[in-house]
Amino acid sequence: MEKHKKQTSHKINRRTLLGIIAGAVALPINKAVAHNAGTESVGITDDPTKSPGAGPSAVGKRSAFEQPVRKPSDISSRTPLQDTYGTITPSDLHYERHHAGVPVIDPAKHQMLIHGLVNKPMKFTVSDLKKFPAVSRICFIECAGNFRGGKEDLTPQDVLGLTSQSEWTGVLLSTLLRETGVDAKAKWFLAEGSDAAVMTRTIPIAKAWDDAMIVYAQNGEAIRPEQGYPIRLLLPGFEGNMNIKWLRRIEISDEPYMTREDTSKYTYPVKDKIRMFSFEMDARSIITYPSYPQQVNSGWIEIRGIAWSGRGKVDKVEVSTDGGKTWELANLQEPVLSKAHTYFRYLWNWNGAATEILSRVTDETGYIQPTLKQLAEARGPDMGGYHMNPITAWQIKPDGKVLFKPEIIK
């Protein structure tokens, strides 16, 4: 059998090689694609029926024609929302945000401790966690500071690319707490990461009993190092920073720990008060097509985008094609999941006149996505950058150019 495999492999490789040589001689290489592929040799011919393609590979890759990339800064990388389809973000395009780089952790040596107001403090290895009943759920994660505006040449990635969605697999935190036992006085728990920042947040114990998870897999594979390998905390609907990556410790308490991130980092002014412990991400939506830098023609256009809420399901999404004067219901792609990105569509016949298109979401609690003006009225002019979820508009020019619409609140 082994001999047969080797012979077959030899024949395919030789045939493939001959085909590539023949194609290279008889047919021109597509220079544009070869250029886009960078240093990779892609060997594209004008007629793929004339020679066999590449054989099976150990790890798949994207087509040379498809090259979506994140947009990195010093502290984060943004998901190219305008280049993705549906609601699942490819794992390598999930946004990144960390506070002291990505640690390298050996999963065979990593442990997570649960202690504090528990009956029996326990340490769990990654292998231990995988022995408990596994749970998978689809939900988004979003950075608390996911907002940018100010100029017209912004893509959806620029405006709010610090949100992504995956199918996460792991064990419910409540399952582990039943193993340790929890004192009746417990009100909060501390989650601590193994990164150089020792990222730490305090979280209500009610979230642990509700839907918190310790996850080790993302979209069918081990979570990526940038997402917390080998394990991270998952708090569906809560601020991204509270979903502690590279998790190493959970401590149960009857009062909040008031860590640096609790008090000075993820805290912001609301008029004459300071808002601290703002857990759930507010309902939000954005049109991802058409958007900058795309260009459209008059006639039928399917407006598409995503909407979500940290408090539950999306109830409805409305789209305006006249700058917010009138609103129409968009179609929601099923299934509509709780605390998850929901895909929406609206068919529009554009007459070629200049206009603006917008979307706004209402979640199952009745919360309606506000305008930037409404946010400023509720919070005061010095709103900071956290929990900014305003309705955003795209300008459609008569020549079909699509531009972001900046807004000024001061």
Tab-separated table of C-alpha atoms in Angstrom:
chain	number	residue	atom	x	y	z
A	1	MET	CA	0.000	0.000	0.000
A	2	GLU	CA	2.789	2.413	0.928
A	3	LYS	CA	4.543	1.646	-2.348
A	4	HIS	CA	1.322	2.331	-4.272
A	5	LYS	CA	0.924	5.695	-2.505
A	6	LYS	CA	4.436	6.720	-3.419
A	7	GLN	CA	3.913	5.767	-7.067
A	8	THR	CA	0.642	7.708	-7.244
A	9	SER	CA	2.255	10.736	-5.636
A	10	HIS	CA	5.112	10.549	-8.151
A	11	LYS	CA	2.688	10.440	-11.113
A	12	ILE	CA	0.670	13.429	-9.876
A	13	ASN	CA	3.727	15.521	-9.187
A	14	ARG	CA	5.225	14.743	-12.590
A	15	ARG	CA	1.927	15.447	-14.374
A	16	THR	CA	1.488	18.674	-12.425
A	17	LEU	CA	5.009	19.724	-13.223
A	18	LEU	CA	4.521	19.050	-16.939
A	19	GLY	CA	1.261	20.968	-16.889
A	20	ILE	CA	2.853	23.969	-15.223
A	21	ILE	CA	5.730	23.913	-17.700
A	22	ALA	CA	3.328	23.613	-20.651
A	23	GLY	CA	1.141	26.389	-19.272
A	24	ALA	CA	4.119	28.626	-18.686
A	25	VAL	CA	5.229	28.173	-22.307
A	26	ALA	CA	1.881	28.278	-24.093
A	27	LEU	CA	-0.216	30.574	-21.896
A	28	PRO	CA	0.551	33.991	-20.376
A	29	ILE	CA	0.755	34.402	-16.612
A	30	ASN	CA	-1.802	36.821	-15.150
A	31	LYS	CA	0.672	39.510	-14.121
A	32	ALA	CA	-1.848	41.492	-12.077
A	33	VAL	CA	-2.613	38.581	-9.764
A	34	ALA	CA	1.041	37.570	-9.562
A	35	HIS	CA	1.806	41.122	-8.440
A	36	ASN	CA	-0.962	41.080	-5.795
A	37	ALA	CA	0.311	37.781	-4.427
A	38	GLY	CA	3.575	39.451	-3.461
A	39	THR	CA	6.529	37.080	-3.397
A	40	GLU	CA	4.356	33.952	-3.639
A	41	SER	CA	4.554	32.108	-6.970
A	42	VAL	CA	0.933	31.476	-7.993
A	43	GLY	CA	1.356	30.077	-11.541
A	44	ILE	CA	-2.044	31.258	-12.812
A	45	THR	CA	-2.996	30.469	-16.404
A	46	ASP	CA	-5.790	31.848	-18.566
A	47	ASP	CA	-7.342	28.393	-19.040
A	48	PRO	CA	-7.322	26.181	-15.916
A	49	THR	CA	-8.766	23.257	-17.894
A	50	LYS	CA	-5.492	22.773	-19.745
A	51	SER	CA	-3.346	21.629	-16.835
A	52	PRO	CA	-3.876	19.987	-13.416
A	53	GLY	CA	-3.857	22.220	-10.392
A	54	ALA	CA	-1.893	21.847	-7.207
A	55	GLY	CA	-2.317	18.656	-5.202
A	56	PRO	CA	-3.614	18.269	-1.633
A	57	SER	CA	-1.907	20.350	1.045
A	58	ALA	CA	-1.454	19.963	4.788
A	59	VAL	CA	-2.945	23.392	5.574
A	60	GLY	CA	-5.349	25.357	3.400
A	61	LYS	CA	-4.929	28.976	2.360
A	62	ARG	CA	-6.957	31.722	0.730
A	63	SER	CA	-7.150	32.203	-3.002
A	64	ALA	CA	-4.471	34.523	-4.344
A	65	PHE	CA	-7.373	36.720	-5.461
A	66	GLU	CA	-8.621	37.173	-1.863
A	67	GLN	CA	-6.355	39.011	0.536
A	68	PRO	CA	-8.338	40.543	3.428
A	69	VAL	CA	-6.066	41.875	6.154
A	70	ARG	CA	-6.394	43.393	9.582
A	71	LYS	CA	-5.279	46.988	10.071
A	72	PRO	CA	-2.775	47.075	12.968
A	73	SER	CA	-1.818	49.977	15.210
A	74	ASP	CA	0.520	49.989	18.230
A	75	ILE	CA	-2.099	48.373	20.486
A	76	SER	CA	-4.709	46.722	18.265
A	77	SER	CA	-5.598	45.186	14.890
A	78	ARG	CA	-8.998	45.861	13.311
A	79	THR	CA	-11.175	43.318	11.494
A	80	PRO	CA	-11.895	44.211	7.816
A	81	LEU	CA	-15.685	44.123	8.235
A	82	GLN	CA	-16.198	45.277	4.642
A	83	ASP	CA	-14.326	42.199	3.342
A	84	THR	CA	-16.095	39.492	5.366
A	85	TYR	CA	-19.314	37.601	4.573
A	86	GLY	CA	-22.038	36.473	6.949
A	87	THR	CA	-21.376	36.752	10.669
A	88	ILE	CA	-18.442	34.443	11.479
A	89	THR	CA	-15.062	36.165	11.460
A	90	PRO	CA	-12.181	34.011	10.159
A	91	SER	CA	-9.954	33.307	13.158
A	92	ASP	CA	-6.931	35.018	11.636
A	93	LEU	CA	-8.987	38.182	11.047
A	94	HIS	CA	-10.477	38.407	14.569
A	95	TYR	CA	-9.587	41.787	16.016
A	96	GLU	CA	-6.702	42.021	18.494
A	97	ARG	CA	-6.385	44.187	21.556
A	98	HIS	CA	-3.869	43.501	24.282
A	99	HIS	CA	-2.056	45.506	26.917
A	100	ALA	CA	1.478	44.057	26.954
A	101	GLY	CA	1.862	41.900	23.867
A	102	VAL	CA	1.067	38.243	23.224
A	103	PRO	CA	2.699	35.780	25.672
A	104	VAL	CA	3.974	32.377	24.592
A	105	ILE	CA	2.430	29.764	26.889
A	106	ASP	CA	3.052	26.018	26.915
A	107	PRO	CA	-0.421	24.447	27.274
A	108	ALA	CA	1.075	21.374	28.975
A	109	LYS	CA	2.339	23.586	31.834
A	110	HIS	CA	-0.520	26.075	32.053
A	111	GLN	CA	-2.901	25.965	35.013
A	112	MET	CA	-5.895	27.977	36.156
A	113	LEU	CA	-6.563	28.457	39.883
A	114	ILE	CA	-10.025	29.046	41.399
A	115	HIS	CA	-9.866	30.205	45.034
A	116	GLY	CA	-11.197	32.782	47.485
A	117	LEU	CA	-14.735	32.302	48.846
A	118	VAL	CA	-14.943	28.676	47.743
A	119	ASN	CA	-15.233	25.439	49.705
A	120	LYS	CA	-12.367	23.731	47.884
A	121	PRO	CA	-9.714	25.746	45.989
A	122	MET	CA	-8.721	23.905	42.817
A	123	LYS	CA	-6.223	24.107	39.967
A	124	PHE	CA	-7.225	23.001	36.473
A	125	THR	CA	-4.860	22.121	33.641
A	126	VAL	CA	-5.955	22.613	30.047
A	127	SER	CA	-6.322	18.851	29.799
A	128	ASP	CA	-8.554	18.868	32.905
A	129	LEU	CA	-10.838	21.498	31.334
A	130	LYS	CA	-11.286	19.430	28.184
A	131	LYS	CA	-12.627	16.525	30.264
A	132	PHE	CA	-15.681	18.516	31.377
A	133	PRO	CA	-18.849	18.667	29.210
A	134	ALA	CA	-18.032	20.908	26.229
A	135	VAL	CA	-20.268	23.790	25.195
A	136	SER	CA	-20.153	25.772	21.931
A	137	ARG	CA	-21.840	29.103	21.260
A	138	ILE	CA	-21.616	31.834	18.665
A	139	CYS	CA	-21.204	35.346	20.038
A	140	PHE	CA	-19.369	38.579	19.361
A	141	ILE	CA	-16.599	40.258	21.324
A	142	GLU	CA	-16.240	44.039	21.073
A	143	CYS	CA	-13.666	46.449	22.498
A	144	ALA	CA	-15.189	49.049	24.835
A	145	GLY	CA	-13.412	51.769	22.830
A	146	ASN	CA	-14.696	50.707	19.416
A	147	PHE	CA	-15.331	54.109	17.828
A	148	ARG	CA	-13.615	56.305	15.279
A	149	GLY	CA	-14.767	59.174	13.070
A	150	GLY	CA	-13.632	62.566	11.868
A	151	LYS	CA	-12.984	62.176	8.145
A	152	GLU	CA	-14.637	60.850	4.987
A	153	ASP	CA	-12.109	58.232	3.885
A	154	LEU	CA	-12.917	55.707	6.624
A	155	THR	CA	-13.945	52.106	5.989
A	156	PRO	CA	-16.174	50.020	8.327
A	157	GLN	CA	-12.871	48.531	9.521
A	158	ASP	CA	-11.666	52.002	10.512
A	159	VAL	CA	-14.950	53.071	12.104
A	160	LEU	CA	-15.644	49.993	14.268
A	161	GLY	CA	-13.335	47.133	13.315
A	162	LEU	CA	-12.774	46.246	16.981
A	163	THR	CA	-15.615	43.733	16.964
A	164	SER	CA	-15.540	40.175	15.627
A	165	GLN	CA	-17.547	36.996	16.012
A	166	SER	CA	-16.579	33.348	16.407
A	167	GLU	CA	-17.975	30.008	17.480
A	168	TRP	CA	-16.325	29.466	20.857
A	169	THR	CA	-15.950	26.060	22.552
A	170	GLY	CA	-15.078	25.358	26.169
A	171	VAL	CA	-16.611	24.645	29.553
A	172	LEU	CA	-19.169	26.709	31.450
A	173	LEU	CA	-17.617	28.530	34.404
A	174	SER	CA	-20.642	27.495	36.468
A	175	THR	CA	-19.609	23.853	35.969
A	176	LEU	CA	-16.203	24.549	37.525
A	177	LEU	CA	-17.714	26.558	40.382
A	178	ARG	CA	-19.891	23.595	41.272
A	179	GLU	CA	-16.680	21.570	41.567
A	180	THR	CA	-15.113	24.079	43.977
A	181	GLY	CA	-18.301	25.095	45.776
A	182	VAL	CA	-19.037	28.816	46.299
A	183	ASP	CA	-19.739	30.616	49.565
A	184	ALA	CA	-23.196	32.191	49.825
A	185	LYS	CA	-21.566	35.594	50.480
A	186	ALA	CA	-19.908	35.630	47.034
A	187	LYS	CA	-20.865	38.656	44.900
A	188	TRP	CA	-17.884	39.168	42.575
A	189	PHE	CA	-14.994	37.320	41.012
A	190	LEU	CA	-11.580	38.475	39.851
A	191	ALA	CA	-10.233	37.199	36.518
A	192	GLU	CA	-6.485	37.491	35.920
A	193	GLY	CA	-4.411	36.868	32.787
A	194	SER	CA	-0.874	35.525	32.292
A	195	ASP	CA	0.291	38.385	30.085
A	196	ALA	CA	3.007	40.872	31.070
A	197	ALA	CA	0.298	43.394	32.047
A	198	VAL	CA	-1.332	40.804	34.348
A	199	MET	CA	-4.625	42.082	32.951
A	200	THR	CA	-7.221	41.896	35.721
A	201	ARG	CA	-10.933	42.754	35.946
A	202	THR	CA	-13.684	42.330	38.533
A	203	ILE	CA	-16.931	40.734	37.326
A	204	PRO	CA	-20.295	40.081	39.045
A	205	ILE	CA	-20.635	36.460	40.205
A	206	ALA	CA	-24.103	36.426	38.574
A	207	LYS	CA	-22.378	36.423	35.161
A	208	ALA	CA	-20.418	33.319	36.178
A	209	TRP	CA	-23.662	31.478	36.961
A	210	ASP	CA	-25.375	32.813	33.815
A	211	ASP	CA	-23.299	32.203	30.665
A	212	ALA	CA	-19.577	32.755	31.357
A	213	MET	CA	-17.257	30.180	29.781
A	214	ILE	CA	-13.614	29.146	29.877
A	215	VAL	CA	-12.879	28.575	26.182
A	216	TYR	CA	-10.046	26.699	24.495
A	217	ALA	CA	-11.318	26.567	20.886
A	218	GLN	CA	-12.444	29.067	18.264
A	219	ASN	CA	-14.093	28.236	14.944
A	220	GLY	CA	-13.193	24.565	15.237
A	221	GLU	CA	-9.521	24.950	16.182
A	222	ALA	CA	-7.507	25.850	19.271
A	223	ILE	CA	-7.887	29.561	19.960
A	224	ARG	CA	-5.159	31.666	18.399
A	225	PRO	CA	-2.347	33.040	20.633
A	226	GLU	CA	-3.645	36.585	19.995
A	227	GLN	CA	-7.023	35.463	21.372
A	228	GLY	CA	-5.694	33.984	24.605
A	229	TYR	CA	-4.142	30.588	23.877
A	230	PRO	CA	-4.438	28.188	25.589
A	231	ILE	CA	-7.549	29.437	27.488
A	232	ARG	CA	-9.502	32.662	27.890
A	233	LEU	CA	-12.579	33.852	29.721
A	234	LEU	CA	-15.652	34.424	27.549
A	235	LEU	CA	-18.364	36.771	28.846
A	236	PRO	CA	-21.001	36.998	26.088
A	237	GLY	CA	-22.147	40.596	25.592
A	238	PHE	CA	-19.664	42.156	28.067
A	239	GLU	CA	-16.858	44.617	27.242
A	240	GLY	CA	-14.019	42.928	25.371
A	241	ASN	CA	-11.398	43.772	28.008
A	242	MET	CA	-13.312	41.764	30.638
A	243	ASN	CA	-12.985	38.579	28.539
A	244	ILE	CA	-9.555	37.982	30.111
A	245	LYS	CA	-7.104	36.220	27.788
A	246	TRP	CA	-4.367	33.745	28.840
A	247	LEU	CA	-6.489	33.180	31.956
A	248	ARG	CA	-4.578	31.900	35.005
A	249	ARG	CA	-6.632	32.807	38.103
A	250	ILE	CA	-10.200	33.336	39.302
A	251	GLU	CA	-10.746	34.577	42.854
A	252	ILE	CA	-14.206	34.735	44.418
A	253	SER	CA	-15.071	37.654	46.733
A	254	ASP	CA	-17.950	39.481	48.412
A	255	GLU	CA	-16.817	42.886	47.060
A	256	PRO	CA	-15.210	44.254	43.874
A	257	TYR	CA	-11.392	44.318	43.806
A	258	MET	CA	-11.185	47.821	42.292
A	259	THR	CA	-8.191	47.040	40.082
A	260	ARG	CA	-6.490	49.604	37.864
A	261	GLU	CA	-8.620	48.558	34.889
A	262	ASP	CA	-11.779	48.700	37.061
A	263	THR	CA	-11.149	52.215	38.310
A	264	SER	CA	-8.894	54.280	36.073
A	265	LYS	CA	-8.943	52.679	32.634
A	266	TYR	CA	-12.432	51.499	31.715
A	267	THR	CA	-14.223	54.298	33.540
A	268	TYR	CA	-15.607	57.446	31.887
A	269	PRO	CA	-17.607	60.605	32.562
A	270	VAL	CA	-21.382	60.803	32.112
A	271	LYS	CA	-22.289	64.480	32.601
A	272	ASP	CA	-21.349	65.278	36.236
A	273	LYS	CA	-20.815	61.631	37.267
A	274	ILE	CA	-18.281	58.888	36.573
A	275	ARG	CA	-19.548	55.633	35.099
A	276	MET	CA	-17.676	52.545	36.346
A	277	PHE	CA	-18.426	48.842	35.720
A	278	SER	CA	-20.276	49.335	32.439
A	279	PHE	CA	-20.555	45.685	31.533
A	280	GLU	CA	-22.842	45.141	28.518
A	281	MET	CA	-21.983	46.504	25.092
A	282	ASP	CA	-24.805	48.652	23.754
A	283	ALA	CA	-26.822	47.790	20.645
A	284	ARG	CA	-25.147	48.858	17.426
A	285	SER	CA	-25.298	48.398	13.657
A	286	ILE	CA	-23.339	49.402	10.583
A	287	ILE	CA	-23.818	49.122	6.837
A	288	THR	CA	-20.806	47.282	5.395
A	289	TYR	CA	-21.995	47.475	1.761
A	290	PRO	CA	-21.968	49.907	0.149
A	291	SER	CA	-19.287	51.713	2.134
A	292	TYR	CA	-16.006	53.526	1.522
A	293	PRO	CA	-14.036	52.973	-0.742
A	294	GLN	CA	-16.636	51.136	-2.824
A	295	GLN	CA	-18.399	52.695	-5.822
A	296	VAL	CA	-21.955	51.902	-6.962
A	297	ASN	CA	-24.099	52.363	-10.057
A	298	SER	CA	-27.700	53.567	-10.168
A	299	GLY	CA	-30.346	50.833	-10.063
A	300	TRP	CA	-30.939	48.007	-7.608
A	301	ILE	CA	-28.454	47.754	-4.734
A	302	GLU	CA	-28.606	45.302	-1.821
A	303	ILE	CA	-27.614	47.253	1.275
A	304	ARG	CA	-25.954	44.850	3.738
A	305	GLY	CA	-24.514	45.067	7.230
A	306	ILE	CA	-24.337	43.676	10.752
A	307	ALA	CA	-26.158	44.527	13.991
A	308	TRP	CA	-25.782	43.283	17.558
A	309	SER	CA	-26.542	43.901	21.217
A	310	GLY	CA	-24.758	42.890	24.407
A	311	ARG	CA	-28.135	42.644	26.158
A	312	GLY	CA	-29.718	39.952	23.999
A	313	LYS	CA	-31.140	39.458	20.497
A	314	VAL	CA	-31.555	41.967	17.707
A	315	ASP	CA	-35.282	42.671	17.396
A	316	LYS	CA	-35.188	44.719	14.186
A	317	VAL	CA	-32.921	46.768	11.944
A	318	GLU	CA	-34.182	49.781	10.022
A	319	VAL	CA	-32.482	51.336	7.001
A	320	SER	CA	-32.848	54.899	5.741
A	321	THR	CA	-31.883	55.873	2.194
A	322	ASP	CA	-32.812	59.558	2.537
A	323	GLY	CA	-30.495	60.745	5.293
A	324	GLY	CA	-32.725	59.655	8.181
A	325	LYS	CA	-36.020	61.261	7.065
A	326	THR	CA	-37.763	57.894	6.631
A	327	TRP	CA	-36.920	54.352	7.755
A	328	GLU	CA	-37.737	50.896	6.327
A	329	LEU	CA	-37.380	47.441	7.897
A	330	ALA	CA	-34.413	45.363	6.750
A	331	ASN	CA	-34.508	41.569	6.419
A	332	LEU	CA	-32.634	39.695	9.156
A	333	GLN	CA	-30.631	36.583	8.290
A	334	GLU	CA	-31.653	33.649	10.483
A	335	PRO	CA	-30.701	32.408	12.976
A	336	VAL	CA	-30.848	35.559	15.083
A	337	LEU	CA	-28.786	34.624	18.151
A	338	SER	CA	-28.525	36.305	21.523
A	339	LYS	CA	-25.462	38.566	21.980
A	340	ALA	CA	-24.375	37.811	18.432
A	341	HIS	CA	-23.764	39.661	15.183
A	342	THR	CA	-26.854	39.501	12.979
A	343	TYR	CA	-26.633	39.976	9.206
A	344	PHE	CA	-29.208	42.313	7.631
A	345	ARG	CA	-30.165	43.171	4.047
A	346	TYR	CA	-32.313	45.816	2.366
A	347	LEU	CA	-32.998	46.041	-1.386
A	348	TRP	CA	-32.836	49.627	-2.660
A	349	ASN	CA	-33.376	51.128	-6.123
A	350	TRP	CA	-30.993	54.103	-6.272
A	351	ASN	CA	-32.015	56.841	-8.722
A	352	GLY	CA	-28.510	58.301	-9.009
A	353	ALA	CA	-29.155	61.392	-6.832
A	354	ALA	CA	-26.859	62.303	-3.947
A	355	THR	CA	-28.126	60.954	-0.617
A	356	GLU	CA	-27.097	59.300	2.645
A	357	ILE	CA	-27.791	55.735	3.828
A	358	LEU	CA	-27.992	54.756	7.520
A	359	SER	CA	-28.977	51.819	9.720
A	360	ARG	CA	-30.281	51.631	13.283
A	361	VAL	CA	-30.950	48.594	15.441
A	362	THR	CA	-33.521	47.935	18.176
A	363	ASP	CA	-32.732	45.058	20.552
A	364	GLU	CA	-35.138	42.780	22.401
A	365	THR	CA	-35.051	45.041	25.487
A	366	GLY	CA	-36.497	47.895	23.398
A	367	TYR	CA	-33.208	49.848	23.334
A	368	ILE	CA	-32.855	51.864	20.100
A	369	GLN	CA	-29.415	52.742	18.707
A	370	PRO	CA	-28.989	56.499	19.274
A	371	THR	CA	-27.636	59.273	17.099
A	372	LEU	CA	-24.354	60.949	18.071
A	373	LYS	CA	-26.362	64.040	19.034
A	374	GLN	CA	-28.531	61.975	21.416
A	375	LEU	CA	-25.420	60.425	22.975
A	376	ALA	CA	-23.942	63.884	23.548
A	377	GLU	CA	-27.186	65.121	25.125
A	378	ALA	CA	-27.295	62.106	27.486
A	379	ARG	CA	-23.619	62.033	28.457
A	380	GLY	CA	-22.402	65.575	27.996
A	381	PRO	CA	-19.878	66.828	25.431
A	382	ASP	CA	-16.859	65.144	27.086
A	383	MET	CA	-17.973	61.601	26.397
A	384	GLY	CA	-14.583	59.958	26.029
A	385	GLY	CA	-14.285	56.994	23.699
A	386	TYR	CA	-15.997	54.144	25.561
A	387	HIS	CA	-19.402	52.669	24.677
A	388	MET	CA	-19.832	54.935	21.677
A	389	ASN	CA	-22.509	53.325	19.495
A	390	PRO	CA	-23.997	56.085	17.341
A	391	ILE	CA	-25.928	55.622	14.105
A	392	THR	CA	-23.427	56.063	11.271
A	393	ALA	CA	-24.109	57.292	7.745
A	394	TRP	CA	-22.521	56.753	4.334
A	395	GLN	CA	-22.723	59.489	1.713
A	396	ILE	CA	-23.630	58.376	-1.823
A	397	LYS	CA	-22.340	60.855	-4.414
A	398	PRO	CA	-23.964	61.302	-7.890
A	399	ASP	CA	-20.927	59.616	-9.500
A	400	GLY	CA	-21.432	56.557	-7.266
A	401	LYS	CA	-18.602	57.246	-4.825
A	402	VAL	CA	-19.333	56.194	-1.247
A	403	LEU	CA	-17.849	58.186	1.657
A	404	PHE	CA	-18.175	58.030	5.440
A	405	LYS	CA	-20.097	60.968	6.938
A	406	PRO	CA	-18.121	62.561	9.796
A	407	GLU	CA	-20.106	64.259	12.575
A	408	ILE	CA	-19.012	67.010	14.942
A	409	ILE	CA	-20.548	67.106	18.428
A	410	LYS	CA	-18.718	70.079	19.970
